Amino acid sequence: MRSVQKERKGQFLSIILPLVLLTSLYFTSFYNYLLFHSLSELFSIIIACGVFMIAWNARDLMETPVLVHLGIAYLFIAFLDTMHTLSYTGMGIFTDYSYHANQLWIAARYIEAFSLLGFVLLIATKRRNYGPTFIGYLAVTILIMISIFPTNIFPVCFIEGSGQTPFKIVSEYVIVAILFVTLFVFRSRRGLFPPGLFRFFYWSIAATIGSEFAFTLYTDNYGLLNMLGHYLKIISFYLIYRSLVREGIRHPIKLFYSELEKTARDLDEANKTKNKLFTIIAHDLKNAFNSTIGITNLMLSNTHRGASTDEENRELIGMINVSAKSTYDLLENLLAWSQAESGRLTVRTEPVDIIELCRSVHAYAHTSAKAKEINLRLDAEEDRLPVMADSNMIYTVLRNLVDNAIKYTRRGGSVSISLRANRSLARIEITDSGIGMSSEEIRGLYSPDKSTSRPGTEDEKGTGLGLQLARDFLKKNGSALEISSAPGNGTRIGFSLPRAPGQVSGQQ
C-alpha cells in the first residue's frame, strides 16, 4: 500500500513541478524576454544532457539498446542548442552576424527529427556498438559548425524586418513532415514498445510537431509564437526524459528485484528439495536396511540354535532379496529424481524396442510378483516395436509403474503389461486387479507438494517419487500418463510413444 501511495506521490510531483517551472518561466518573459529564452533553452539543454547521461549510464541494463543511440543524439542536440542560445539576438557574443541562432536552431531540429525517425525504425535492433553512432553525430555536428561560423555557407534563415527566409519555412515543414512520418510509423509499430515508453514518446513527438508549427509562423524572435514554440520544445524534451527514466532506471530496478524474487523462490524450492531428500534418506533407507538387518539377525539366531531348515532359509533369503530390491529401487529413483531436479538429466531420443524394455521390466519384477503370488503377464502383438524415446527414462517409467501395480495389488491378484500399436503410435498399458484409487486420490498424485505415498497391500513402503518421475520423464519424451481407476476395481495406467521412422507396419 505504501509503495502505491509513494508511486502516486511521485507521479503527482512529476506533473506539478514542471507546471510550476513553466509558469515561473512565463513570468520571466514580462521582465526580460532574453532571460525567458535563455532559461527555456537552458531547461531543454539540461533535460537533453540528462537524457544522454541516463541512457549512457544505464546502457548495460536497457532491454532497448536503441535508446542509448537516441541518448547520444540528444547530447549533440544539446550542444547545438547551447550554441543557439549563446548566439541569440541580444546576447552579444557572436557579433559578425545577428541570426546564427536561427541557423543553429534549424540544424538541431533536423538532427532531432531524423534521430527520432531512426529510433522508431530501429526499435527492434539489439546492436550495442555505440562508438560509430558517437563518431557519426560528432562528424555531422562539426560540419554544421564549420558551415555556420567560419565559412558562412549555411543558408540564411532570418532577415531583419522581413522575418523567416523561404529556406527556414520550408525546412520547418520538412521537419514537421518527417515527424508526422515518425508518428505514423511509431503507431504502426507500437507492439514493439513497452506501454509506458510508447505513451511518453508518442506525446513527445506530438509536442515537437506543435513546436515546429509555431516556429513556421513567427515573424519576431521575441514574439508570442516563438515563446509557444519554446514551451512545446521543453515539454517534448521532458517527455523523452521521463521515458528514459522509466525504461533506463525504474524498469531495470524492477527487473533486478524481480530476478531477486525469482532467485529467492528457486532457493526456497531447492531447500524444500533438500529437505525432501533428507527425509527420504532418513526414513525410507533406514526402514529398508532395518528390514534387511532384522532378517539376517533372525537367520543368524536360527543358525546358532541349529533350528533353521532349508525351507525357512529359502523364505528368509527371498525376503532379503525383496528388501534389497526395494532398497535398490529407492536408490535408483533418488538418483534419477536428483538429476531431474538439478537439470543435469538430458533426453537422448533414439529408436528403442519398447517390447524388449517391457521384457526387461517383466524379468526384473518377476521376483516381487512371485513373492506376493501375483500373476505378472506380458501381452504384445508383435516381437519388435521400435519407438522414438530415451530408453533409460522409459525403463524407469515402466519399472515404477509395474512396481506400483504389484505394490497395490493383493496377494493372488494379477498385473499385466500390454502393448498395442497403430501406424504412428505405440500404446503401453499396465493394468492391475489391485485396490484402485478414487478420483480425489488420482488428482493428489499430481499435487506438487505430495512427498509421501500410501503403504502397499502388505505394508510395502515407498517414497512417492515413482509416479512423479514417470510423469516428468514421459513429459520429457513428449508423452503423458493416463490413469483410469476406481476403489476396489484396480487401476489402468497407460501412455503412448511415437513409432520409429521406417518401422511403421501396415496396421491401423
Coordinates of C-alpha atoms in Angstrom, one line a residue:
M1 CA 0.0 0.0 0.0
R2 CA 2.8 2.4 0.9
S3 CA 4.6 1.7 -2.4
V4 CA 1.4 2.5 -4.3
Q5 CA 1.0 5.8 -2.4
K6 CA 4.7 6.6 -2.9
E7 CA 4.3 6.0 -6.7
R8 CA 1.2 8.2 -6.9
K9 CA 3.0 10.9 -5.0
G10 CA 5.9 10.6 -7.4
Q11 CA 3.5 10.9 -10.4
F12 CA 1.9 13.9 -8.8
L13 CA 5.2 15.7 -8.3
S14 CA 6.3 14.8 -11.8
I15 CA 3.4 16.8 -13.2
I16 CA 3.2 19.6 -10.7
L17 CA 6.9 20.6 -10.6
P18 CA 7.1 21.0 -14.4
L19 CA 3.9 23.1 -14.4
V20 CA 5.4 25.4 -11.6
L21 CA 8.6 25.8 -13.6
L22 CA 6.8 26.6 -16.8
T23 CA 4.6 29.1 -15.1
S24 CA 7.6 30.8 -13.4
L25 CA 9.4 30.8 -16.8
Y26 CA 6.4 32.5 -18.3
F27 CA 6.5 35.4 -15.8
T28 CA 10.2 36.0 -16.6
S29 CA 9.2 37.0 -20.1
F30 CA 7.4 40.1 -18.7
Y31 CA 10.7 41.2 -17.2
N32 CA 13.1 40.3 -20.0
Y33 CA 12.3 38.1 -23.0
L34 CA 16.0 37.4 -23.5
L35 CA 16.1 36.0 -19.9
F36 CA 13.0 33.9 -20.8
H37 CA 14.6 32.5 -23.9
S38 CA 17.9 31.7 -22.1
L39 CA 16.2 29.9 -19.3
S40 CA 13.9 28.0 -21.5
E41 CA 16.8 26.8 -23.7
L42 CA 18.8 26.1 -20.5
F43 CA 15.9 23.8 -19.3
S44 CA 15.9 22.0 -22.7
I45 CA 19.7 21.6 -22.7
I46 CA 19.8 20.2 -19.1
I47 CA 17.0 17.8 -20.0
A48 CA 18.8 16.7 -23.2
C49 CA 22.0 16.2 -21.3
G50 CA 20.0 14.2 -18.7
V51 CA 18.6 12.0 -21.4
F52 CA 22.2 11.2 -22.6
M53 CA 23.5 10.6 -19.1
I54 CA 20.7 8.3 -18.1
A55 CA 20.8 6.4 -21.4
W56 CA 24.6 6.1 -21.3
N57 CA 24.9 5.0 -17.6
A58 CA 22.0 2.5 -18.0
R59 CA 23.2 1.1 -21.3
D60 CA 24.1 -2.3 -19.8
L61 CA 20.7 -2.5 -18.2
M62 CA 18.4 -1.4 -21.0
E63 CA 16.5 -4.0 -22.9
T64 CA 16.1 -1.5 -25.8
P65 CA 19.7 -0.5 -26.8
V66 CA 18.5 1.9 -29.5
L67 CA 17.5 4.2 -26.6
V68 CA 21.2 4.7 -25.9
H69 CA 21.8 5.7 -29.6
L70 CA 19.0 8.2 -29.2
G71 CA 20.6 9.5 -26.0
I72 CA 23.8 10.1 -27.9
A73 CA 21.9 12.1 -30.4
Y74 CA 20.4 14.3 -27.7
L75 CA 23.9 15.1 -26.4
F76 CA 24.8 16.7 -29.7
I77 CA 21.4 18.3 -29.9
A78 CA 22.1 19.9 -26.5
F79 CA 25.4 21.2 -27.8
L80 CA 23.8 22.8 -30.9
D81 CA 21.0 24.3 -28.6
T82 CA 23.7 25.7 -26.3
M83 CA 25.3 27.4 -29.3
H84 CA 21.9 28.6 -30.4
T85 CA 21.3 30.2 -27.0
L86 CA 24.7 31.9 -26.9
S87 CA 24.2 33.3 -30.4
Y88 CA 20.6 34.5 -29.9
T89 CA 19.9 38.1 -30.9
G90 CA 20.8 40.4 -28.0
M91 CA 23.3 38.1 -26.3
G92 CA 26.2 40.0 -27.9
I93 CA 28.6 37.0 -28.0
F94 CA 28.8 36.5 -31.8
T95 CA 29.0 39.9 -33.4
D96 CA 29.7 39.1 -37.1
Y97 CA 26.1 38.1 -37.8
S98 CA 22.9 38.5 -35.7
Y99 CA 21.0 35.4 -36.8
H100 CA 23.3 32.4 -36.3
A101 CA 20.8 31.3 -33.7
N102 CA 18.2 30.6 -36.4
Q103 CA 20.6 28.5 -38.4
L104 CA 21.7 26.5 -35.4
W105 CA 18.1 26.0 -34.4
I106 CA 17.1 24.5 -37.8
A107 CA 20.2 22.3 -37.9
A108 CA 19.4 20.9 -34.4
R109 CA 15.8 20.3 -35.3
Y110 CA 16.8 18.4 -38.4
I111 CA 19.1 16.2 -36.3
E112 CA 16.3 15.7 -33.8
A113 CA 13.7 14.7 -36.4
F114 CA 15.9 12.2 -38.2
S115 CA 17.1 10.8 -34.9
L116 CA 13.5 10.2 -33.7
L117 CA 12.7 8.6 -37.1
G118 CA 15.7 6.4 -36.9
F119 CA 14.8 5.4 -33.3
V120 CA 11.4 4.3 -34.4
L121 CA 12.6 2.3 -37.4
L122 CA 15.4 0.6 -35.5
I123 CA 13.5 -0.1 -32.2
A124 CA 14.0 -3.9 -32.6
T125 CA 17.7 -3.5 -33.2
K126 CA 19.8 -5.1 -30.4
R127 CA 23.2 -3.6 -31.6
R128 CA 25.1 -2.3 -28.6
N129 CA 28.1 -0.9 -30.5
Y130 CA 27.8 2.8 -29.7
G131 CA 31.2 4.1 -31.0
P132 CA 30.1 4.5 -34.7
T133 CA 27.0 6.4 -33.5
F134 CA 29.0 8.8 -31.4
I135 CA 31.5 9.4 -34.2
G136 CA 28.8 9.9 -36.8
Y137 CA 27.0 12.6 -34.7
L138 CA 30.3 14.2 -33.9
A139 CA 31.2 14.5 -37.6
V140 CA 27.8 15.9 -38.5
T141 CA 28.0 18.5 -35.7
I142 CA 31.5 19.6 -36.7
L143 CA 30.3 20.0 -40.3
I144 CA 27.4 22.1 -39.2
M145 CA 29.5 24.3 -37.0
I146 CA 32.0 24.9 -39.9
S147 CA 29.2 25.7 -42.3
I148 CA 27.7 28.3 -40.0
F149 CA 30.7 30.1 -38.4
P150 CA 34.0 30.1 -40.4
T151 CA 32.6 29.6 -43.9
N152 CA 29.1 31.1 -43.7
I153 CA 27.8 28.7 -46.3
F154 CA 24.8 27.5 -44.3
P155 CA 21.6 29.0 -45.8
V156 CA 20.3 32.3 -44.2
C157 CA 17.2 31.6 -42.0
F158 CA 16.1 35.0 -40.8
I159 CA 16.2 38.5 -42.2
E160 CA 15.6 41.6 -40.0
G161 CA 12.4 43.3 -41.0
S162 CA 11.0 40.5 -43.2
G163 CA 11.3 37.6 -40.9
Q164 CA 12.0 33.9 -41.8
T165 CA 13.5 33.1 -45.1
P166 CA 11.8 30.6 -47.5
F167 CA 14.6 28.1 -46.7
K168 CA 13.8 28.3 -42.9
I169 CA 10.0 27.9 -43.5
V170 CA 10.4 25.0 -46.0
S171 CA 12.8 23.4 -43.6
E172 CA 10.3 23.6 -40.7
Y173 CA 7.6 22.0 -42.9
V174 CA 10.1 19.3 -44.0
I175 CA 10.9 18.6 -40.3
V176 CA 7.2 18.5 -39.5
A177 CA 6.7 16.0 -42.3
I178 CA 9.5 13.8 -41.0
L179 CA 7.9 14.0 -37.6
F180 CA 4.5 13.0 -39.0
V181 CA 6.1 10.0 -40.7
T182 CA 7.8 9.2 -37.4
L183 CA 4.4 9.3 -35.6
F184 CA 2.7 7.1 -38.2
V185 CA 5.5 4.5 -38.1
F186 CA 5.5 4.8 -34.4
R187 CA 1.8 3.9 -34.1
S188 CA 2.2 1.0 -36.6
R189 CA 5.0 -0.5 -34.5
R190 CA 3.5 0.2 -31.1
G191 CA 3.6 -3.5 -30.2
L192 CA 7.4 -3.3 -30.1
F193 CA 7.4 -0.7 -27.4
P194 CA 6.7 -1.1 -23.7
P195 CA 3.3 0.7 -22.9
G196 CA 4.9 3.5 -20.8
L197 CA 7.6 4.1 -23.3
F198 CA 5.1 4.3 -26.1
R199 CA 2.9 6.8 -24.4
F200 CA 5.7 9.2 -23.5
F201 CA 7.4 9.1 -26.9
Y202 CA 4.1 9.5 -28.7
W203 CA 3.2 12.7 -26.9
S204 CA 6.8 13.9 -27.1
I205 CA 6.7 13.7 -30.9
A206 CA 3.3 15.3 -31.0
A207 CA 4.7 18.2 -28.9
T208 CA 7.7 18.5 -31.2
I209 CA 5.3 18.8 -34.2
G210 CA 3.4 21.6 -32.4
S211 CA 6.7 23.3 -31.6
E212 CA 7.8 23.2 -35.2
F213 CA 4.4 24.5 -36.5
A214 CA 4.8 27.5 -34.1
F215 CA 8.2 28.2 -35.5
T216 CA 6.9 28.2 -39.0
L217 CA 4.6 31.1 -38.2
Y218 CA 6.5 33.5 -36.1
T219 CA 7.9 36.8 -37.5
D220 CA 9.6 38.1 -34.4
N221 CA 12.4 36.4 -32.4
Y222 CA 10.7 37.9 -29.3
G223 CA 7.1 37.1 -30.2
L224 CA 4.3 35.0 -28.7
L225 CA 4.6 32.2 -31.2
N226 CA 8.3 32.0 -30.5
M227 CA 7.5 31.6 -26.8
L228 CA 4.9 28.9 -27.5
G229 CA 7.4 27.0 -29.6
H230 CA 9.9 27.0 -26.8
Y231 CA 7.3 25.8 -24.3
L232 CA 6.4 22.9 -26.6
K233 CA 10.1 22.1 -27.1
I234 CA 10.6 21.9 -23.3
I235 CA 7.6 19.6 -23.0
S236 CA 8.8 17.3 -25.8
F237 CA 12.3 17.0 -24.2
Y238 CA 10.8 16.4 -20.8
L239 CA 8.7 13.6 -22.1
I240 CA 11.7 12.0 -23.7
Y241 CA 13.5 12.3 -20.3
R242 CA 10.6 10.7 -18.5
S243 CA 10.6 7.8 -20.9
L244 CA 14.3 7.2 -20.3
V245 CA 13.9 7.4 -16.6
R246 CA 11.2 4.7 -16.8
E247 CA 13.0 2.4 -19.2
G248 CA 16.6 3.1 -18.2
I249 CA 16.2 3.2 -14.4
R250 CA 12.9 2.1 -13.0
H251 CA 12.4 -0.8 -15.3
P252 CA 15.9 -2.3 -14.7
I253 CA 15.4 -1.8 -11.0
K254 CA 12.1 -3.6 -11.1
L255 CA 13.6 -6.3 -13.3
F256 CA 16.5 -6.6 -10.8
Y257 CA 14.1 -7.1 -7.9
S258 CA 12.1 -9.5 -9.9
E259 CA 15.2 -11.5 -10.6
L260 CA 16.0 -11.4 -6.8
E261 CA 12.5 -12.7 -6.0
K262 CA 12.8 -15.5 -8.6
T263 CA 16.2 -16.4 -7.1
A264 CA 14.7 -16.5 -3.6
R265 CA 11.8 -18.7 -4.9
D266 CA 14.4 -21.0 -6.6
L267 CA 16.4 -21.2 -3.4
D268 CA 13.2 -22.0 -1.4
E269 CA 12.4 -24.8 -3.8
A270 CA 15.9 -26.1 -3.6
N271 CA 15.7 -26.1 0.2
K272 CA 12.4 -28.0 0.0
T273 CA 14.0 -30.5 -2.4
K274 CA 16.9 -30.9 0.0
N275 CA 14.6 -31.4 3.0
K276 CA 12.6 -34.0 1.0
L277 CA 15.8 -35.8 0.0
F278 CA 17.0 -35.9 3.6
T279 CA 13.6 -37.1 4.8
I280 CA 13.6 -40.0 2.3
I281 CA 17.1 -41.0 3.1
A282 CA 16.5 -40.8 6.9
H283 CA 13.2 -42.6 6.8
D284 CA 12.9 -45.0 3.9
L285 CA 16.5 -46.1 3.6
K286 CA 16.6 -46.6 7.3
N287 CA 13.5 -48.8 7.1
A288 CA 14.9 -50.8 4.2
F289 CA 18.1 -51.5 6.0
N290 CA 16.4 -52.3 9.3
S291 CA 14.3 -54.9 7.5
T292 CA 17.4 -56.5 6.0
I293 CA 19.3 -56.4 9.3
G294 CA 16.3 -57.9 11.1
I295 CA 16.0 -60.8 8.6
T296 CA 19.8 -61.5 8.7
N297 CA 19.7 -61.4 12.5
L298 CA 16.9 -64.0 12.5
M299 CA 18.9 -66.2 10.2
L300 CA 22.0 -65.9 12.4
S301 CA 19.9 -66.7 15.5
N302 CA 18.4 -69.7 13.9
T303 CA 21.8 -70.9 12.7
H304 CA 23.3 -70.6 16.2
R305 CA 20.4 -72.5 17.7
G306 CA 20.6 -75.1 14.9
A307 CA 16.9 -74.5 14.3
S308 CA 16.9 -73.4 10.7
T309 CA 15.6 -75.5 7.9
D310 CA 16.2 -75.3 4.2
E311 CA 12.7 -74.1 3.6
E312 CA 12.9 -71.4 6.2
N313 CA 16.3 -70.3 4.8
R314 CA 14.9 -70.1 1.3
E315 CA 12.0 -68.0 2.6
L316 CA 14.3 -65.7 4.6
I317 CA 16.7 -65.3 1.6
G318 CA 13.6 -64.5 -0.6
M319 CA 12.7 -61.8 2.0
I320 CA 16.3 -60.4 1.8
N321 CA 16.1 -60.3 -2.0
V322 CA 12.8 -58.3 -1.9
S323 CA 14.3 -55.9 0.7
A324 CA 17.5 -55.5 -1.3
K325 CA 15.4 -54.9 -4.5
S326 CA 13.3 -52.3 -2.6
T327 CA 16.4 -50.5 -1.5
Y328 CA 17.9 -50.6 -5.0
D329 CA 14.6 -49.2 -6.4
L330 CA 14.7 -46.4 -3.9
L331 CA 18.3 -45.5 -4.7
E332 CA 17.6 -45.6 -8.5
N333 CA 14.6 -43.3 -8.0
L334 CA 16.6 -41.0 -5.8
L335 CA 19.4 -40.7 -8.3
A336 CA 17.0 -40.1 -11.2
W337 CA 15.0 -37.6 -9.2
S338 CA 18.0 -35.7 -8.1
Q339 CA 19.3 -35.5 -11.6
A340 CA 16.0 -34.3 -12.9
E341 CA 15.7 -31.7 -10.1
S342 CA 19.2 -30.3 -10.8
G343 CA 18.6 -30.1 -14.5
R344 CA 21.5 -32.4 -15.3
L345 CA 19.3 -35.0 -17.0
T346 CA 19.4 -34.8 -20.8
V347 CA 16.9 -36.5 -23.1
R348 CA 18.5 -38.8 -25.7
T349 CA 15.8 -39.7 -28.1
E350 CA 16.6 -42.7 -30.4
P351 CA 14.9 -45.8 -31.8
V352 CA 14.3 -48.3 -28.9
D353 CA 12.5 -51.6 -28.9
I354 CA 9.7 -50.9 -26.3
I355 CA 8.8 -54.7 -26.2
E356 CA 12.4 -55.5 -25.2
L357 CA 12.2 -52.9 -22.5
C358 CA 8.9 -54.4 -21.3
R359 CA 10.5 -57.9 -21.2
S360 CA 13.4 -56.5 -19.1
V361 CA 11.0 -54.9 -16.6
H362 CA 8.9 -58.1 -16.6
A363 CA 12.0 -60.2 -15.7
Y364 CA 13.1 -57.5 -13.1
A365 CA 9.7 -57.5 -11.3
H366 CA 9.2 -61.3 -11.5
T367 CA 10.6 -61.9 -8.0
S368 CA 8.4 -59.3 -6.4
A369 CA 5.3 -60.6 -8.1
K370 CA 6.1 -64.2 -7.2
A371 CA 6.6 -63.2 -3.5
K372 CA 3.0 -62.0 -3.4
E373 CA 1.8 -64.8 -5.7
I374 CA 0.7 -62.2 -8.3
N375 CA 0.3 -63.3 -11.9
L376 CA 2.5 -60.9 -13.9
R377 CA 1.8 -61.1 -17.7
L378 CA 3.3 -59.5 -20.7
D379 CA 0.9 -59.2 -23.7
A380 CA 2.4 -58.0 -27.0
E381 CA 1.0 -58.4 -30.6
E382 CA 4.5 -58.2 -32.2
D383 CA 8.0 -59.4 -31.5
R384 CA 9.6 -56.0 -32.0
L385 CA 8.1 -52.5 -31.7
P386 CA 10.7 -49.7 -32.1
V387 CA 9.7 -46.3 -30.8
M388 CA 11.4 -42.9 -30.5
A389 CA 12.3 -42.3 -26.9
D390 CA 15.0 -42.2 -24.2
S391 CA 15.5 -45.8 -23.3
N392 CA 16.7 -45.1 -19.7
M393 CA 13.9 -42.8 -18.9
I394 CA 11.2 -45.1 -20.3
Y395 CA 12.7 -48.1 -18.5
T396 CA 12.4 -46.1 -15.3
V397 CA 8.8 -45.2 -16.1
L398 CA 7.9 -48.9 -16.8
R399 CA 9.8 -50.1 -13.7
N400 CA 8.0 -47.7 -11.4
L401 CA 4.5 -48.3 -12.9
V402 CA 4.9 -52.1 -12.6
D403 CA 6.3 -51.8 -9.1
N404 CA 3.3 -49.7 -8.1
A405 CA 0.9 -52.1 -9.7
I406 CA 2.4 -55.0 -7.7
K407 CA 2.6 -52.9 -4.5
Y408 CA -1.1 -52.1 -4.6
T409 CA -2.3 -55.5 -5.7
R410 CA -3.4 -58.0 -3.1
R411 CA -1.8 -61.5 -2.8
G412 CA -3.0 -63.7 -5.6
G413 CA -4.1 -60.9 -7.9
S414 CA -2.9 -60.1 -11.4
V415 CA -0.8 -57.4 -13.2
S416 CA -0.4 -57.2 -17.0
I417 CA 1.8 -55.2 -19.3
S418 CA 0.1 -54.9 -22.7
L419 CA 1.4 -53.2 -25.9
R420 CA -0.7 -52.2 -29.0
A421 CA 0.3 -50.1 -32.0
N422 CA -1.2 -48.3 -34.9
R423 CA 0.5 -46.6 -37.8
S424 CA 2.0 -43.8 -35.8
L425 CA 1.9 -44.7 -32.1
A426 CA 2.7 -47.5 -29.7
R427 CA 0.4 -47.8 -26.7
I428 CA 1.7 -49.2 -23.4
E429 CA -0.7 -50.1 -20.6
I430 CA -0.1 -51.5 -17.1
T431 CA -3.3 -53.0 -15.6
D432 CA -3.8 -54.4 -12.1
S433 CA -6.5 -56.0 -10.1
G434 CA -5.5 -54.0 -7.0
I435 CA -7.2 -51.8 -4.5
G436 CA -7.7 -48.9 -7.0
M437 CA -7.9 -45.2 -6.4
S438 CA -10.7 -42.6 -6.0
S439 CA -10.8 -39.5 -8.4
E440 CA -9.5 -37.4 -5.5
E441 CA -6.6 -39.7 -4.9
I442 CA -5.8 -39.6 -8.6
R443 CA -5.8 -35.8 -8.5
G444 CA -3.5 -35.9 -5.5
L445 CA -0.9 -37.8 -7.5
Y446 CA -0.2 -34.7 -9.4
S447 CA 0.0 -32.4 -6.4
P448 CA 3.4 -30.6 -6.5
D449 CA 3.7 -30.8 -2.7
K450 CA 3.0 -34.5 -2.5
S451 CA 6.0 -36.1 -0.8
T452 CA 4.8 -39.4 0.6
S453 CA 2.9 -42.4 -0.7
R454 CA 0.4 -44.7 0.9
P455 CA 1.7 -48.2 2.0
G456 CA 1.1 -51.2 -0.2
T457 CA -1.3 -54.1 0.4
E458 CA 1.4 -55.8 2.6
D459 CA 2.6 -52.5 4.1
E460 CA 5.3 -52.0 1.4
K461 CA 6.9 -48.6 1.8
G462 CA 7.5 -46.0 -0.9
T463 CA 8.9 -42.5 -1.4
G464 CA 6.1 -41.0 -3.5
L465 CA 8.7 -40.4 -6.3
G466 CA 7.7 -43.2 -8.6
L467 CA 4.7 -41.6 -10.3
Q468 CA 6.3 -38.2 -10.1
L469 CA 9.3 -39.5 -12.0
A470 CA 7.1 -41.3 -14.5
R471 CA 5.1 -38.2 -15.2
D472 CA 8.2 -36.0 -15.6
F473 CA 10.1 -38.4 -17.7
L474 CA 7.1 -39.0 -20.0
K475 CA 6.7 -35.3 -20.4
K476 CA 10.4 -35.0 -21.5
N477 CA 9.6 -37.7 -24.1
G478 CA 6.5 -35.9 -25.4
S479 CA 4.0 -38.1 -23.7
A480 CA 1.8 -38.2 -20.6
L481 CA 0.3 -40.6 -18.1
E482 CA -3.4 -41.5 -18.5
I483 CA -4.9 -43.1 -15.3
S484 CA -8.2 -44.9 -15.0
S485 CA -9.1 -46.3 -11.6
A486 CA -11.9 -46.8 -9.0
P487 CA -11.7 -48.0 -5.4
G488 CA -11.7 -51.8 -5.3
N489 CA -11.7 -52.2 -9.1
G490 CA -8.0 -52.0 -9.9
T491 CA -6.0 -49.4 -11.9
R492 CA -5.1 -49.0 -15.6
I493 CA -2.2 -46.6 -16.4
G494 CA -1.1 -46.0 -20.0
F495 CA 0.9 -43.8 -22.2
S496 CA 1.8 -43.6 -25.9
L497 CA 5.1 -43.1 -27.8
P498 CA 5.8 -42.3 -31.4
R499 CA 6.9 -45.2 -33.6
A500 CA 10.4 -45.0 -35.0
P501 CA 10.6 -43.8 -38.7
G502 CA 10.8 -46.6 -41.2
Q503 CA 9.4 -49.1 -38.7
V504 CA 5.7 -48.5 -39.3
S505 CA 3.7 -51.5 -40.3
G506 CA 0.5 -51.6 -42.2
Q507 CA -1.6 -51.8 -39.1
Q508 CA -4.4 -49.3 -38.5

